[in-house]
Amino acid sequence: MARRTLPILKRVLSKPPSLIGLLSRLDPKRSVTYMPRPGDGAPRPVTLIPGDGIGPLVTGAVEQVMEAMHAPVYFERYEIHGDMKKVPQEVLDSIRKNKVCLKGGLATPVGGGVSSLNVQLRKELDLYASLVHCFNLPGLPTRHQNVDIVVIRENTEGEYSGLEHEVVPGVVESLKVITKFCSERVAQYAFEYAYLNNRKKVTAVHKANIMKLADGLFLESCREVATKYPGIKYNEIIVDNCCMQLVSKPEQFDVMVTPNLYGNLVANTAAGIAGGTGVMPGGNVGADHAVFEQGASAGNVGNEKVLEQKKANPVALLLSSAMMLRHLQFPSFADRLETAVKRVISEGKYRTKDLGGGSSTQEVVDAVMAALD
Amino acid sequence: MARRTLPILNRVLSKPPSPIGLLSRLDTKRSVTYMPRPGDGAPRPVTLIPGDGIGPLVTGAVEQVMEAMHAPVYFERYEIHGDMKKVPQEVLDSIRKNKVCLKGGLATPVGGGVSSLNVQLRKELDLYASLVHCFNLPGLPTRHQNVDIVVIRENTEGEYSGLEHEVVPGVVESLKVITKFCSERVAQYAFEYAYLNNRKKVTAVHKANIMKLADGLFLESCREVATKYPGIKYNEIIVDNCCMQLVSKPEQFDVMVTPNLYGNLVANTAAGIAGGTGVMPGGNVGADHAVFEQGASAGNVGNEKVLEQKKANPVALLLSSAMMLRHLQFPSFADRLETAVKRVISEGKYRTKDLGGGSSTQEVVDAVMAALD
């Protein structure tokens, strides 16, 4: 356990690399200082997986913007497609070397024998937490205001174990596996995230009134971790009530920690109320690696029409790449990128179809590059 | 199978009790005629279970309104509470005799050893389909317009099988069981509902890209049934995309058929976008019995404050009792009740707190009784 927490501890202690930073760790309110160490500007390699569907389009957008900013990252491209049987070994080696990856979506065929490559990648690299940040972008009208929700979802077990069998023809059993180990580490990540980002409340989403042992174990783990963070409020909500509260009063939620399936649904619902899956950033993180991608993709990689007309929304992946820049310790580049993207959205002249405009991907990218200062 | 379909067939053929009705069955547009048979006005017994929390308050409201309308129903009350170990035999016998039941919610303790009495009741009586009708009430402002969704949810298996065990301490397996038999009959019910109520589209909600065998079996059953109803459009949607579409473009959904867990979440989300769980009617139906209750209760039976001040919203149960009156072949009473309730809501003077007003339950009930003609 110590081996896993060491890199995280390192990252926490190195973020404000000054004594003031260390002292302020005792304070509940932290401020990040932008004082780099010599050599921090050396270019960092990042694995890039364009993916399927709109993937190549939006990852191309990120590459252009990174060039325009002269950000100290360079990409190592690897082509994977959703119909491959498994993730190629060279890609996994590259991610293990670089520790950071940016990817577009990989299409998952419905039914059939091929398992999802997205899920494979997460299990191979043990990316145990998936994070989606759903928030109202200023200037983008939505039905719900004051939305600022971070959904942290357990990524490796639960209903996605892939353990199914047909008992007799016409009767199928599907196993949902919940372990204390996985529940504990995702709860630990959620509370740590809340602590590091000055969040006030963590909500655990469950259905333990029906699945008493499975979700009960998840809840137990969350409660244990909650006792270690007395400064952060903790509450629990049953998933059906949660869905209803999300669409009626989303402002009550702050950080949400959930098992695998509920997290998928809650993240997509939250993304939908806050502006759509085209603008929400997110990523998958493990103890050693991080893969950044569009936050909530609603399980598809864009439809044919959007692809032909090249009108996919690059905002989600641009904001995710800003998260990636912060992860790589380049906060000022991240701030510049986010400011530029938010300015383009709030001005409203260049918006893709899912936000109500008619621009193409390239037009939005050009606008972002022009807005960089 | 014929034994189960016979009562349904009887009901279908007896609804328009004239030769015109039989001919119009070949037509895709049916019209219900109000020509009763002699003896249809005899009072019918209905089992009434007040339940926990706000249950007694809202079922009391229904009793008052039924009296005021002089509806030919009389209630046989049975007290059950959520902390009982199982549903008492006398209640089950009563429902088996009467075939129709109206109930308030039963509280389900989180964790612990007591299983949900709501789920027990549904399994004992084999109420295999749960129906929630979510629609915008005229005059009630919501963030989403043009919502008219019926969620039909498989009620007996899936994730609610209650089969969990702890493999070793800290590792729990929970079984999700999907059978062809149950999937087929709920799909059959959904298409039949669409056919009988002049609905154009049935959407199957699933996650078969991940749970290929389990949800794959569910989808197969739906597709088979769809071929028997060529006049009704059929499509499929993955549940995470579905949640997002519900909050962005709910007007695209008509009838939705889902396995157990997804149905719970989708029904609560749809209820939330269309006005809240306080106004959506619904019920559980099996081949032989029907139990009507508040459509989507978000897993709770109201909070303490609402209970003390007696400000629970009776609209959902009133509309469900209108559905019950239709089930008992009293369409004109059902129409009168629905019209009165909708008039009270649209006038806006008497609304409970969840709809933005400040009235108590009794005030709303009095207004409904005054609006009856």
XYZ file of C-alpha atoms in Angstrom:
746
model
C 0.000 0.000 0.000
C 2.916 2.295 0.810
C 4.427 1.600 -2.615
C 1.252 2.848 -4.233
C 0.820 5.902 -2.088
C 4.410 7.039 -2.434
C 4.055 8.601 -5.920
C 0.862 10.297 -4.827
C 2.525 11.641 -1.686
C 5.434 12.842 -3.793
C 3.089 14.656 -6.095
C 1.242 16.289 -3.211
C 4.411 17.433 -1.484
C 6.033 18.650 -4.692
C 3.068 20.677 -5.896
C 3.790 23.794 -3.790
C 7.563 23.383 -3.700
C 8.099 25.839 -0.890
C 7.946 25.780 2.873
C 4.808 27.919 2.819
C 3.210 25.176 0.770
C 4.128 22.521 3.316
C 2.803 24.601 6.192
C -0.389 25.356 4.323
C -1.009 21.641 4.073
C -2.189 21.833 7.664
C -4.544 24.612 6.576
C -7.768 23.473 4.900
C -7.390 26.211 2.251
C -4.433 25.685 -0.076
C -3.052 27.965 -2.753
C -0.921 26.630 -5.599
C 2.287 28.548 -6.307
C 3.764 28.605 -9.824
C 7.431 28.409 -8.862
C 9.062 25.708 -11.017
C 12.287 23.922 -10.332
C 15.149 24.153 -12.842
C 14.733 21.589 -15.574
C 10.956 21.453 -15.263
C 10.640 22.930 -18.740
C 12.165 19.901 -20.483
C 9.726 18.470 -23.053
C 7.749 15.485 -21.764
C 6.636 12.609 -23.976
C 2.951 11.694 -23.951
C 1.410 8.659 -25.620
C -1.330 9.661 -28.026
C -4.041 7.243 -29.157
C -6.287 8.852 -31.766
C -8.880 6.060 -31.572
C -12.058 5.623 -33.618
C -14.789 7.846 -34.946
C -14.269 11.451 -33.952
C -11.111 10.496 -32.037
C -8.562 11.399 -34.724
C -10.353 14.684 -35.341
C -10.318 15.886 -31.758
C -6.858 14.574 -30.895
C -5.593 16.381 -33.998
C -7.150 19.512 -32.538
C -5.223 19.028 -29.294
C -1.959 18.540 -31.172
C -2.461 21.795 -33.062
C -3.212 23.756 -29.920
C -0.227 22.301 -28.057
C 2.022 23.370 -30.919
C 0.572 26.861 -30.950
C 1.203 27.208 -27.218
C 4.722 25.795 -27.513
C 3.849 23.528 -24.625
C 6.738 21.286 -23.500
C 5.031 18.068 -24.548
C 5.538 15.896 -27.575
C 3.239 13.093 -28.651
C 4.047 9.507 -29.564
C 1.192 8.355 -31.784
C -0.179 4.815 -31.737
C -3.054 3.616 -33.851
C -5.577 1.375 -32.092
C -9.047 0.565 -33.280
C -11.988 -0.828 -31.351
C -12.209 -4.023 -33.329
C -8.754 -5.256 -32.389
C -8.735 -8.225 -30.050
C -6.510 -6.664 -27.434
C -4.430 -3.572 -26.847
C -1.043 -4.020 -28.584
C 1.897 -4.595 -26.277
C 3.909 -1.688 -27.704
C 1.191 0.748 -26.712
C 1.124 -0.552 -23.152
C 4.934 -0.336 -22.990
C 4.845 3.221 -24.243
C 2.273 4.239 -21.643
C 4.251 2.523 -18.902
C 7.323 4.451 -19.964
C 5.637 7.836 -20.359
C 3.165 7.413 -17.512
C 0.709 9.756 -19.257
C -1.553 9.117 -22.219
C -4.144 11.106 -24.153
C -6.728 9.157 -26.116
C -9.801 9.504 -28.225
C -12.625 7.010 -27.782
C -12.396 3.384 -28.892
C -15.611 1.973 -30.324
C -16.969 -1.027 -28.435
C -19.021 -3.476 -30.502
C -22.357 -4.433 -28.943
C -22.648 -8.155 -28.268
C -20.196 -10.414 -30.081
C -17.064 -11.779 -28.537
C -14.788 -8.754 -28.477
C -14.510 -7.125 -25.071
C -14.170 -3.377 -24.766
C -10.638 -2.108 -25.370
C -11.332 0.896 -23.165
C -12.031 -1.454 -20.253
C -9.005 -3.619 -21.113
C -6.712 -0.623 -21.065
C -8.009 0.455 -17.666
C -7.565 -2.993 -16.178
C -4.078 -3.570 -17.650
C -2.774 -0.291 -16.297
C -4.872 -0.593 -13.123
C -6.422 2.841 -13.651
C -8.742 2.401 -10.760
C -10.466 5.794 -10.634
C -12.271 7.561 -13.442
C -12.886 11.248 -12.953
C -15.398 13.428 -14.781
C -15.742 17.102 -13.989
C -19.175 18.407 -14.945
C -19.686 22.124 -14.619
C -21.596 24.930 -16.281
C -19.402 26.756 -18.774
C -19.949 30.506 -18.501
C -21.904 31.754 -21.455
C -23.360 28.385 -22.405
C -27.067 28.283 -21.637
C -28.350 25.106 -20.029
C -31.498 24.085 -18.199
C -29.592 23.666 -14.934
C -27.443 26.326 -13.255
C -24.817 26.155 -10.526
C -23.648 22.729 -11.565
C -20.163 21.834 -10.372
C -19.948 18.112 -9.835
C -16.960 15.802 -9.933
C -17.888 12.157 -10.362
C -15.244 9.686 -9.250
C -16.040 6.210 -10.374
C -14.430 2.895 -9.533
C -13.033 1.662 -12.807
C -11.917 -1.949 -12.509
C -14.546 -4.143 -10.883
C -18.214 -4.058 -10.060
C -20.594 -4.869 -12.862
C -17.819 -4.582 -15.423
C -15.983 -7.680 -14.254
C -16.863 -9.381 -17.534
C -17.763 -12.599 -15.723
C -20.903 -13.968 -17.305
C -22.027 -17.439 -18.196
C -25.124 -19.127 -19.533
C -26.305 -21.547 -16.866
C -28.788 -23.292 -19.132
C -29.993 -22.014 -22.503
C -32.060 -18.942 -21.795
C -30.672 -18.250 -18.304
C -27.606 -16.062 -17.862
C -25.769 -15.142 -14.683
C -23.627 -12.058 -14.575
C -21.306 -11.536 -11.616
C -20.919 -8.186 -9.925
C -17.787 -8.337 -7.793
C -17.101 -5.766 -5.061
C -13.912 -5.987 -3.012
C -12.812 -4.030 0.010
C -9.450 -3.332 -1.585
C -10.849 -1.594 -4.665
C -13.617 0.211 -2.817
C -11.167 1.517 -0.271
C -8.677 2.881 -2.741
C -11.277 4.669 -4.830
C -12.820 6.164 -1.688
C -9.343 7.221 -0.602
C -8.796 8.866 -3.998
C -12.119 10.676 -3.810
C -11.473 12.142 -0.374
C -7.933 13.045 -1.302
C -9.221 14.787 -4.412
C -11.715 16.709 -2.335
C -9.015 17.675 0.123
C -6.577 18.807 -2.562
C -9.137 20.797 -4.503
C -10.856 22.501 -1.607
C -14.098 20.635 -2.015
C -16.552 20.586 0.857
C -18.569 17.410 0.437
C -18.248 13.841 -0.778
C -21.386 11.867 -1.591
C -21.337 8.083 -1.924
C -23.852 6.705 -4.427
C -25.118 3.176 -3.784
C -28.054 0.796 -3.797
C -27.373 -0.958 -0.550
C -31.028 -1.309 0.375
C -31.286 -3.941 -2.339
C -27.730 -5.174 -2.825
C -26.943 -5.237 0.850
C -23.659 -7.124 0.845
C -22.101 -5.737 -2.321
C -22.941 -2.065 -2.018
C -22.857 -2.434 1.760
C -19.168 -3.272 1.493
C -18.608 -0.254 -0.725
C -20.338 1.977 1.818
C -18.335 0.555 4.704
C -15.098 1.396 2.915
C -16.300 4.928 2.211
C -17.309 5.472 5.819
C -13.922 4.285 7.074
C -12.080 6.675 4.807
C -14.452 9.498 5.740
C -13.382 9.296 9.371
C -9.842 10.192 8.305
C -11.016 13.464 6.728
C -13.078 15.192 9.407
C -12.969 18.492 7.532
C -14.942 17.108 4.596
C -18.653 16.426 4.861
C -19.717 12.924 3.893
C -23.164 11.640 3.033
C -24.728 8.764 1.158
C -27.520 8.675 -1.377
C -29.345 5.833 -3.030
C -28.770 5.847 -6.756
C -32.377 6.219 -7.878
C -32.927 9.195 -5.589
C -29.583 10.517 -6.820
C -30.695 10.469 -10.454
C -33.799 12.375 -9.558
C -31.948 14.916 -7.445
C -29.452 15.430 -10.264
C -32.171 16.584 -12.598
C -34.030 18.691 -10.060
C -31.416 20.154 -7.694
C -27.919 19.508 -9.024
C -26.353 22.261 -6.939
C -26.433 20.045 -3.850
C -23.730 17.723 -5.201
C -20.028 18.346 -4.987
C -17.791 15.286 -5.257
C -19.498 11.955 -5.831
C -17.855 8.590 -5.390
C -19.558 5.576 -6.936
C -19.026 1.961 -7.966
C -18.561 1.192 -11.635
C -22.018 1.048 -13.205
C -23.697 3.807 -11.219
C -20.713 6.020 -11.925
C -21.188 5.572 -15.645
C -24.834 6.594 -15.480
C -24.386 9.402 -12.974
C -21.451 10.840 -14.921
C -23.381 10.864 -18.177
C -26.448 12.370 -16.548
C -24.366 15.059 -14.869
C -22.565 15.761 -18.144
C -25.884 16.051 -19.917
C -27.340 18.567 -17.484
C -24.240 20.751 -17.499
C -23.836 21.199 -21.228
C -23.414 17.820 -22.882
C -20.688 15.259 -23.294
C -18.921 17.443 -25.837
C -17.536 19.784 -23.208
C -16.833 17.794 -20.040
C -13.213 16.931 -19.286
C -12.125 13.798 -17.528
C -9.595 11.049 -17.230
C -8.633 7.752 -15.680
C -5.953 7.602 -13.022
C -4.081 4.835 -11.277
C -1.221 4.774 -8.860
C 1.384 4.903 -11.619
C -0.334 6.034 -14.817
C -2.930 8.481 -16.038
C -4.967 8.385 -19.232
C -6.866 11.521 -20.201
C -9.875 11.398 -22.489
C -13.255 12.953 -23.061
C -15.010 12.861 -19.696
C -18.331 11.236 -20.452
C -18.660 9.873 -23.939
C -22.079 8.213 -23.568
C -20.571 5.020 -24.910
C -20.187 6.137 -28.516
C -17.533 7.731 -30.651
C -19.712 10.175 -32.542
C -22.060 9.442 -35.391
C -21.292 9.286 -39.086
C -22.724 12.657 -40.019
C -20.668 14.544 -37.465
C -17.586 12.721 -38.649
C -18.112 13.488 -42.327
C -18.735 17.146 -41.793
C -15.892 17.318 -39.301
C -18.103 19.023 -36.760
C -17.056 17.124 -33.653
C -16.701 19.159 -30.477
C -13.039 19.436 -29.448
C -13.732 21.301 -26.205
C -13.915 18.205 -23.983
C -10.569 16.871 -25.120
C -8.976 20.332 -24.955
C -10.073 20.735 -21.353
C -8.883 17.196 -20.602
C -5.493 18.056 -22.087
C -5.415 21.068 -19.769
C -5.941 18.619 -16.883
C -3.078 16.615 -18.374
C -0.820 19.656 -18.407
C -1.530 20.190 -14.713
C -0.785 16.532 -14.091
C 2.574 17.064 -15.828
C 3.253 20.063 -13.593
C 2.743 22.765 -16.240
C 0.075 24.843 -14.480
C 0.533 28.059 -16.395
C 0.116 26.365 -19.775
C -2.955 24.646 -18.390
C -4.391 27.962 -17.222
C -3.755 29.615 -20.593
C -5.435 26.795 -22.447
C -8.469 26.714 -20.183
C -8.892 30.491 -20.303
C -8.726 30.472 -24.085
C -11.277 27.660 -24.412
C -13.668 29.253 -21.928
C -13.375 32.587 -23.688
C -14.250 31.021 -27.046
C -17.277 29.279 -25.542
C -18.563 32.321 -23.737
C -18.206 34.560 -26.792
C -20.467 32.119 -28.551
C -19.355 32.787 -32.115
C -17.633 29.454 -32.688
C -19.653 26.585 -31.325
C -20.181 23.147 -32.732
C -23.599 21.672 -33.411
C -24.097 20.009 -30.036
C -23.810 23.413 -28.344
C -26.262 24.994 -30.713
C -23.852 26.529 -33.202
C -22.752 25.495 -36.660
C -18.989 25.692 -36.673
C -16.664 22.911 -37.659
C -13.957 21.468 -35.442
C -11.231 23.381 -37.262
C -12.990 26.707 -36.800
C -13.251 26.163 -33.052
C -9.574 25.185 -32.885
C -8.542 28.296 -34.809
C -10.594 30.425 -32.467
C -8.928 28.835 -29.443
C -5.476 29.402 -30.896
C -6.333 33.019 -31.623
C -7.569 33.462 -28.056
C -4.328 32.190 -26.546
C -2.204 34.938 -25.134
C -48.145 -19.414 -21.381
C -51.709 -19.530 -22.691
C -53.018 -19.562 -19.146
C -51.204 -16.325 -18.465
C -52.218 -14.594 -21.643
C -55.881 -15.570 -21.409
C -56.841 -12.916 -18.813
C -54.950 -10.282 -20.763
C -56.698 -11.338 -23.983
C -60.009 -11.254 -22.163
C -59.311 -7.757 -20.978
C -58.306 -6.580 -24.429
C -61.327 -8.079 -26.127
C -63.732 -6.879 -23.492
C -62.536 -3.281 -23.405
C -64.662 -2.068 -26.365
C -67.545 -4.504 -25.833
C -69.032 -4.128 -29.311
C -68.339 -5.643 -32.730
C -67.005 -2.265 -33.850
C -64.321 -2.628 -31.208
C -63.276 -6.053 -32.488
C -62.977 -4.740 -36.023
C -61.041 -1.701 -34.863
C -58.456 -4.031 -33.360
C -57.204 -4.544 -36.881
C -56.939 -0.775 -37.103
C -53.882 0.810 -35.552
C -56.011 3.581 -33.983
C -58.414 2.375 -31.292
C -61.119 4.372 -29.583
C -62.487 3.362 -26.210
C -66.274 3.292 -25.976
C -68.032 3.882 -22.642
C -70.809 1.323 -23.076
C -70.893 -0.800 -19.911
C -72.488 -4.179 -19.488
C -75.298 -4.623 -16.960
C -73.831 -5.311 -13.519
C -70.589 -3.469 -14.207
C -71.502 -0.899 -11.607
C -71.348 -3.342 -8.703
C -68.840 -2.138 -6.092
C -65.438 -3.788 -6.389
C -63.192 -4.545 -3.413
C -59.623 -3.230 -3.510
C -56.910 -4.090 -1.010
C -55.444 -0.952 0.531
C -51.998 -0.900 2.174
C -51.291 2.513 3.736
C -47.604 1.742 4.291
C -44.963 3.881 6.002
C -44.061 7.541 6.069
C -46.323 9.618 3.890
C -48.198 6.489 2.812
C -51.130 6.757 5.245
C -51.483 10.445 4.419
C -51.762 10.010 0.661
C -53.836 6.828 0.731
C -56.209 8.654 3.060
C -56.430 11.309 0.379
C -57.403 8.695 -2.205
C -60.061 7.264 0.064
C -61.628 10.690 0.556
C -61.700 11.417 -3.160
C -63.179 8.009 -4.003
C -65.960 8.644 -1.518
C -66.661 12.063 -2.954
C -66.948 10.608 -6.447
C -69.148 7.742 -5.249
C -66.844 5.441 -7.180
C -67.917 1.757 -7.061
C -64.872 0.664 -5.092
C -64.473 -0.131 -1.443
C -61.154 -0.592 0.326
C -60.004 -3.418 2.592
C -57.254 -1.914 4.758
C -54.195 -3.865 5.870
C -51.402 -2.430 7.936
C -47.886 -3.410 6.861
C -44.682 -1.700 7.876
C -41.267 -1.870 6.294
C -39.573 -3.437 9.267
C -41.693 -6.592 9.223
C -39.833 -9.717 8.190
C -42.233 -10.694 5.423
C -45.563 -9.705 3.995
C -48.343 -11.227 6.140
C -50.215 -14.106 4.562
C -53.630 -12.468 5.025
C -52.565 -9.514 2.895
C -51.396 -11.787 0.092
C -54.659 -13.734 0.289
C -56.657 -10.536 0.104
C -54.775 -9.322 -2.947
C -55.152 -12.709 -4.600
C -58.892 -12.535 -3.987
C -59.365 -8.920 -5.082
C -56.740 -8.945 -7.833
C -56.189 -5.211 -7.365
C -54.300 -3.367 -4.652
C -53.441 0.236 -3.888
C -50.450 0.892 -1.659
C -48.311 3.596 -0.184
C -44.563 3.088 0.033
C -42.908 0.638 2.437
C -39.617 1.829 3.889
C -36.655 -0.409 3.115
C -33.866 -0.372 5.703
C -30.386 0.118 4.231
C -28.069 -2.783 4.967
C -29.095 -5.167 7.726
C -30.786 -8.484 7.151
C -34.313 -7.436 6.250
C -35.045 -7.585 2.534
C -37.299 -5.052 0.908
C -41.005 -5.793 1.403
C -41.786 -3.944 -1.820
C -39.589 -6.413 -3.718
C -41.032 -9.376 -1.781
C -44.563 -8.370 -2.685
C -43.682 -8.085 -6.353
C -42.009 -11.492 -6.392
C -44.777 -13.283 -4.462
C -47.489 -12.019 -6.764
C -45.231 -12.270 -9.825
C -45.831 -8.655 -10.769
C -43.331 -8.793 -13.538
C -43.718 -5.341 -15.107
C -43.507 -1.997 -13.366
C -44.917 0.939 -15.258
C -44.210 4.618 -14.643
C -45.831 7.301 -16.761
C -43.766 10.503 -16.758
C -45.297 13.470 -18.490
C -45.432 17.234 -18.215
C -48.552 18.337 -16.340
C -50.094 21.359 -18.050
C -49.473 24.471 -16.019
C -46.545 23.057 -14.056
C -43.294 24.696 -15.140
C -40.320 22.393 -15.584
C -36.931 22.657 -17.236
C -37.919 20.109 -19.888
C -40.940 20.342 -22.183
C -42.721 17.775 -24.327
C -41.971 14.941 -21.959
C -44.273 11.936 -22.357
C -42.380 8.806 -21.446
C -43.621 5.476 -20.173
C -40.930 3.380 -18.522
C -41.688 -0.324 -18.358
C -39.269 -2.106 -16.127
C -38.729 -5.811 -15.492
C -39.605 -6.289 -11.846
C -38.560 -9.718 -10.668
C -34.998 -10.577 -11.661
C -31.886 -8.827 -12.862
C -29.780 -7.110 -10.220
C -32.559 -7.462 -7.677
C -32.281 -11.234 -7.429
C -31.017 -10.826 -3.865
C -28.329 -13.454 -4.435
C -25.152 -12.214 -2.827
C -22.450 -13.906 -0.815
C -19.107 -13.032 0.682
C -16.505 -15.215 -1.013
C -13.756 -14.376 1.427
C -13.837 -11.508 3.917
C -13.659 -8.344 1.900
C -14.786 -9.855 -1.418
C -18.480 -9.999 -2.290
C -20.160 -11.454 -5.351
C -23.602 -10.318 -6.355
C -25.485 -12.259 -9.005
C -27.423 -10.557 -11.759
C -29.701 -13.138 -13.327
C -31.342 -12.567 -16.704
C -33.659 -15.208 -18.162
C -35.274 -15.427 -21.552
C -38.637 -16.135 -19.966
C -38.772 -12.928 -17.918
C -37.204 -10.748 -20.598
C -39.661 -12.026 -23.155
C -42.748 -11.419 -21.098
C -41.786 -7.902 -20.125
C -40.947 -7.092 -23.757
C -44.294 -8.574 -24.758
C -46.008 -6.376 -22.167
C -44.205 -3.271 -23.391
C -45.136 -3.783 -27.033
C -48.671 -4.671 -26.097
C -48.900 -1.507 -24.016
C -47.606 0.535 -26.940
C -50.101 -1.105 -29.261
C -53.057 -0.589 -26.928
C -52.227 3.017 -26.155
C -51.365 4.159 -29.654
C -47.700 4.686 -28.947
C -45.299 4.908 -31.844
C -41.954 3.754 -30.516
C -40.449 1.329 -28.042
C -36.856 1.806 -26.915
C -34.897 -0.948 -25.213
C -32.347 0.287 -22.662
C -29.311 -1.916 -22.083
C -25.588 -2.135 -21.514
C -24.854 -5.043 -23.792
C -21.514 -3.676 -24.935
C -20.181 -4.540 -21.475
C -22.557 -7.212 -20.169
C -22.733 -9.034 -23.435
C -24.464 -12.231 -22.371
C -26.866 -10.853 -19.802
C -28.108 -7.737 -21.529
C -27.537 -9.448 -24.871
C -30.195 -11.976 -23.910
C -32.550 -9.173 -22.908
C -32.022 -7.479 -26.271
C -32.593 -10.708 -28.202
C -35.953 -11.159 -26.507
C -36.946 -7.572 -27.286
C -35.971 -7.950 -30.920
C -37.995 -11.137 -31.283
C -41.096 -9.489 -29.857
C -40.531 -6.416 -32.027
C -40.898 -8.475 -35.184
C -44.457 -9.339 -34.145
C -45.408 -5.634 -34.032
C -44.327 -4.208 -37.384
C -46.380 -1.066 -36.853
C -44.352 0.026 -33.840
C -40.852 1.420 -34.246
C -38.199 -0.299 -32.177
C -34.735 0.905 -31.306
C -32.088 0.266 -28.674
C -30.005 2.636 -26.618
C -27.132 2.067 -24.237
C -28.054 3.148 -20.743
C -25.374 5.782 -20.261
C -26.252 7.482 -23.533
C -29.883 7.144 -22.513
C -29.360 9.027 -19.266
C -27.687 11.816 -21.142
C -30.358 11.972 -23.821
C -33.045 12.054 -21.133
C -31.662 15.244 -19.700
C -30.946 16.916 -23.020
C -33.653 15.748 -25.451
C -36.368 13.860 -23.606
C -38.916 14.339 -26.369
C -37.315 11.575 -28.405
C -38.458 8.852 -25.994
C -41.871 7.237 -26.017
C -42.111 3.827 -24.390
C -38.963 2.428 -22.818
C -38.454 -1.178 -21.795
C -35.590 -1.972 -19.455
C -34.194 -4.615 -17.102
C -34.594 -4.089 -13.377
C -31.827 -1.752 -12.261
C -31.680 0.503 -15.306
C -35.449 0.827 -15.143
C -35.249 2.115 -11.597
C -32.731 4.789 -12.528
C -34.335 5.752 -15.823
C -37.780 5.981 -14.244
C -36.560 8.238 -11.452
C -34.630 10.438 -13.865
C -37.616 10.730 -16.171
C -39.883 11.501 -13.216
C -37.454 14.166 -12.066
C -37.340 15.959 -15.386
C -41.095 15.948 -15.840
C -42.103 17.448 -12.531
C -40.845 15.270 -9.714
C -41.775 12.019 -8.060
C -44.716 13.654 -6.346
C -46.834 13.679 -9.478
C -45.974 10.643 -11.573
C -48.432 7.748 -11.555
C -47.456 4.139 -11.918
C -48.033 0.594 -10.871
C -46.872 -2.999 -10.962
C -48.719 -5.538 -13.067
C -48.591 -9.296 -13.423
C -50.665 -11.775 -15.320
C -53.223 -12.060 -12.537
C -52.758 -9.112 -10.194
C -52.072 -5.392 -10.260
C -50.698 -3.190 -7.503
C -50.897 0.562 -7.990
C -48.609 2.945 -6.160
C -46.712 6.160 -6.585
C -44.809 5.817 -9.867
C -41.245 6.639 -8.943
C -40.629 7.079 -5.253
C -36.845 7.547 -5.389
C -36.508 4.844 -2.775
C -37.878 6.767 0.180
C -41.211 7.349 1.844
C -40.921 11.058 2.428
C -38.912 12.847 5.088
C -39.916 13.680 8.639
C -40.654 17.353 8.092
C -43.083 16.720 5.271
C -44.792 14.096 7.387
C -45.217 16.328 10.431
C -46.605 19.233 8.500
C -48.783 16.875 6.459
C -47.558 18.435 3.237
C -47.033 15.290 1.186
C -48.049 15.457 -2.462
C -51.132 13.306 -3.103
C -51.185 13.891 -6.866
C -49.109 10.837 -7.775
C -51.312 8.438 -5.867
C -54.481 10.137 -7.109
C -53.367 9.691 -10.705
C -52.367 6.102 -9.957
C -55.806 5.467 -8.524
C -57.231 6.843 -11.775
C -55.139 4.216 -13.575
C -56.610 1.695 -11.148
C -60.139 2.777 -11.991
C -59.382 2.215 -15.657
C -57.978 -1.191 -14.782
C -61.265 -1.985 -13.023
C -63.173 -0.888 -16.129
C -64.532 2.387 -14.748
C -63.241 4.749 -17.443
C -65.574 7.629 -16.814
C -64.706 7.828 -13.106
C -61.055 7.692 -14.101
C -61.502 10.548 -16.559
C -63.340 12.667 -14.011
C -60.630 12.148 -11.426
C -57.788 12.900 -13.830
C -59.482 16.023 -15.162
C -60.070 17.311 -11.642
C -56.471 16.698 -10.579
C -55.035 18.291 -13.720
C -57.274 21.289 -13.310
C -56.119 21.818 -9.737
C -52.461 21.591 -10.794
C -52.816 23.916 -13.745
C -54.715 26.524 -11.737
C -51.711 26.587 -9.455
C -53.425 27.789 -6.293
C -53.138 24.545 -4.340
C -49.724 22.979 -4.770
C -47.582 21.182 -2.239
C -44.015 22.206 -1.460
C -42.307 19.947 -4.000
C -44.193 21.731 -6.791
C -43.288 25.140 -5.487
C -46.409 25.909 -3.489
C -47.180 25.804 0.201
C -50.420 23.901 0.571
C -50.953 20.915 2.773
C -52.188 17.533 1.571
C -55.702 18.182 2.830
C -55.968 21.473 0.972
C -55.032 19.825 -2.301
C -57.531 17.033 -1.674
C -60.298 19.516 -0.930
C -59.483 21.384 -4.109
C -59.643 18.165 -6.128
C -62.991 17.249 -4.602
C -64.301 20.703 -5.393
C -63.105 20.392 -8.981
C -64.953 17.128 -9.541
C -68.048 17.505 -11.630
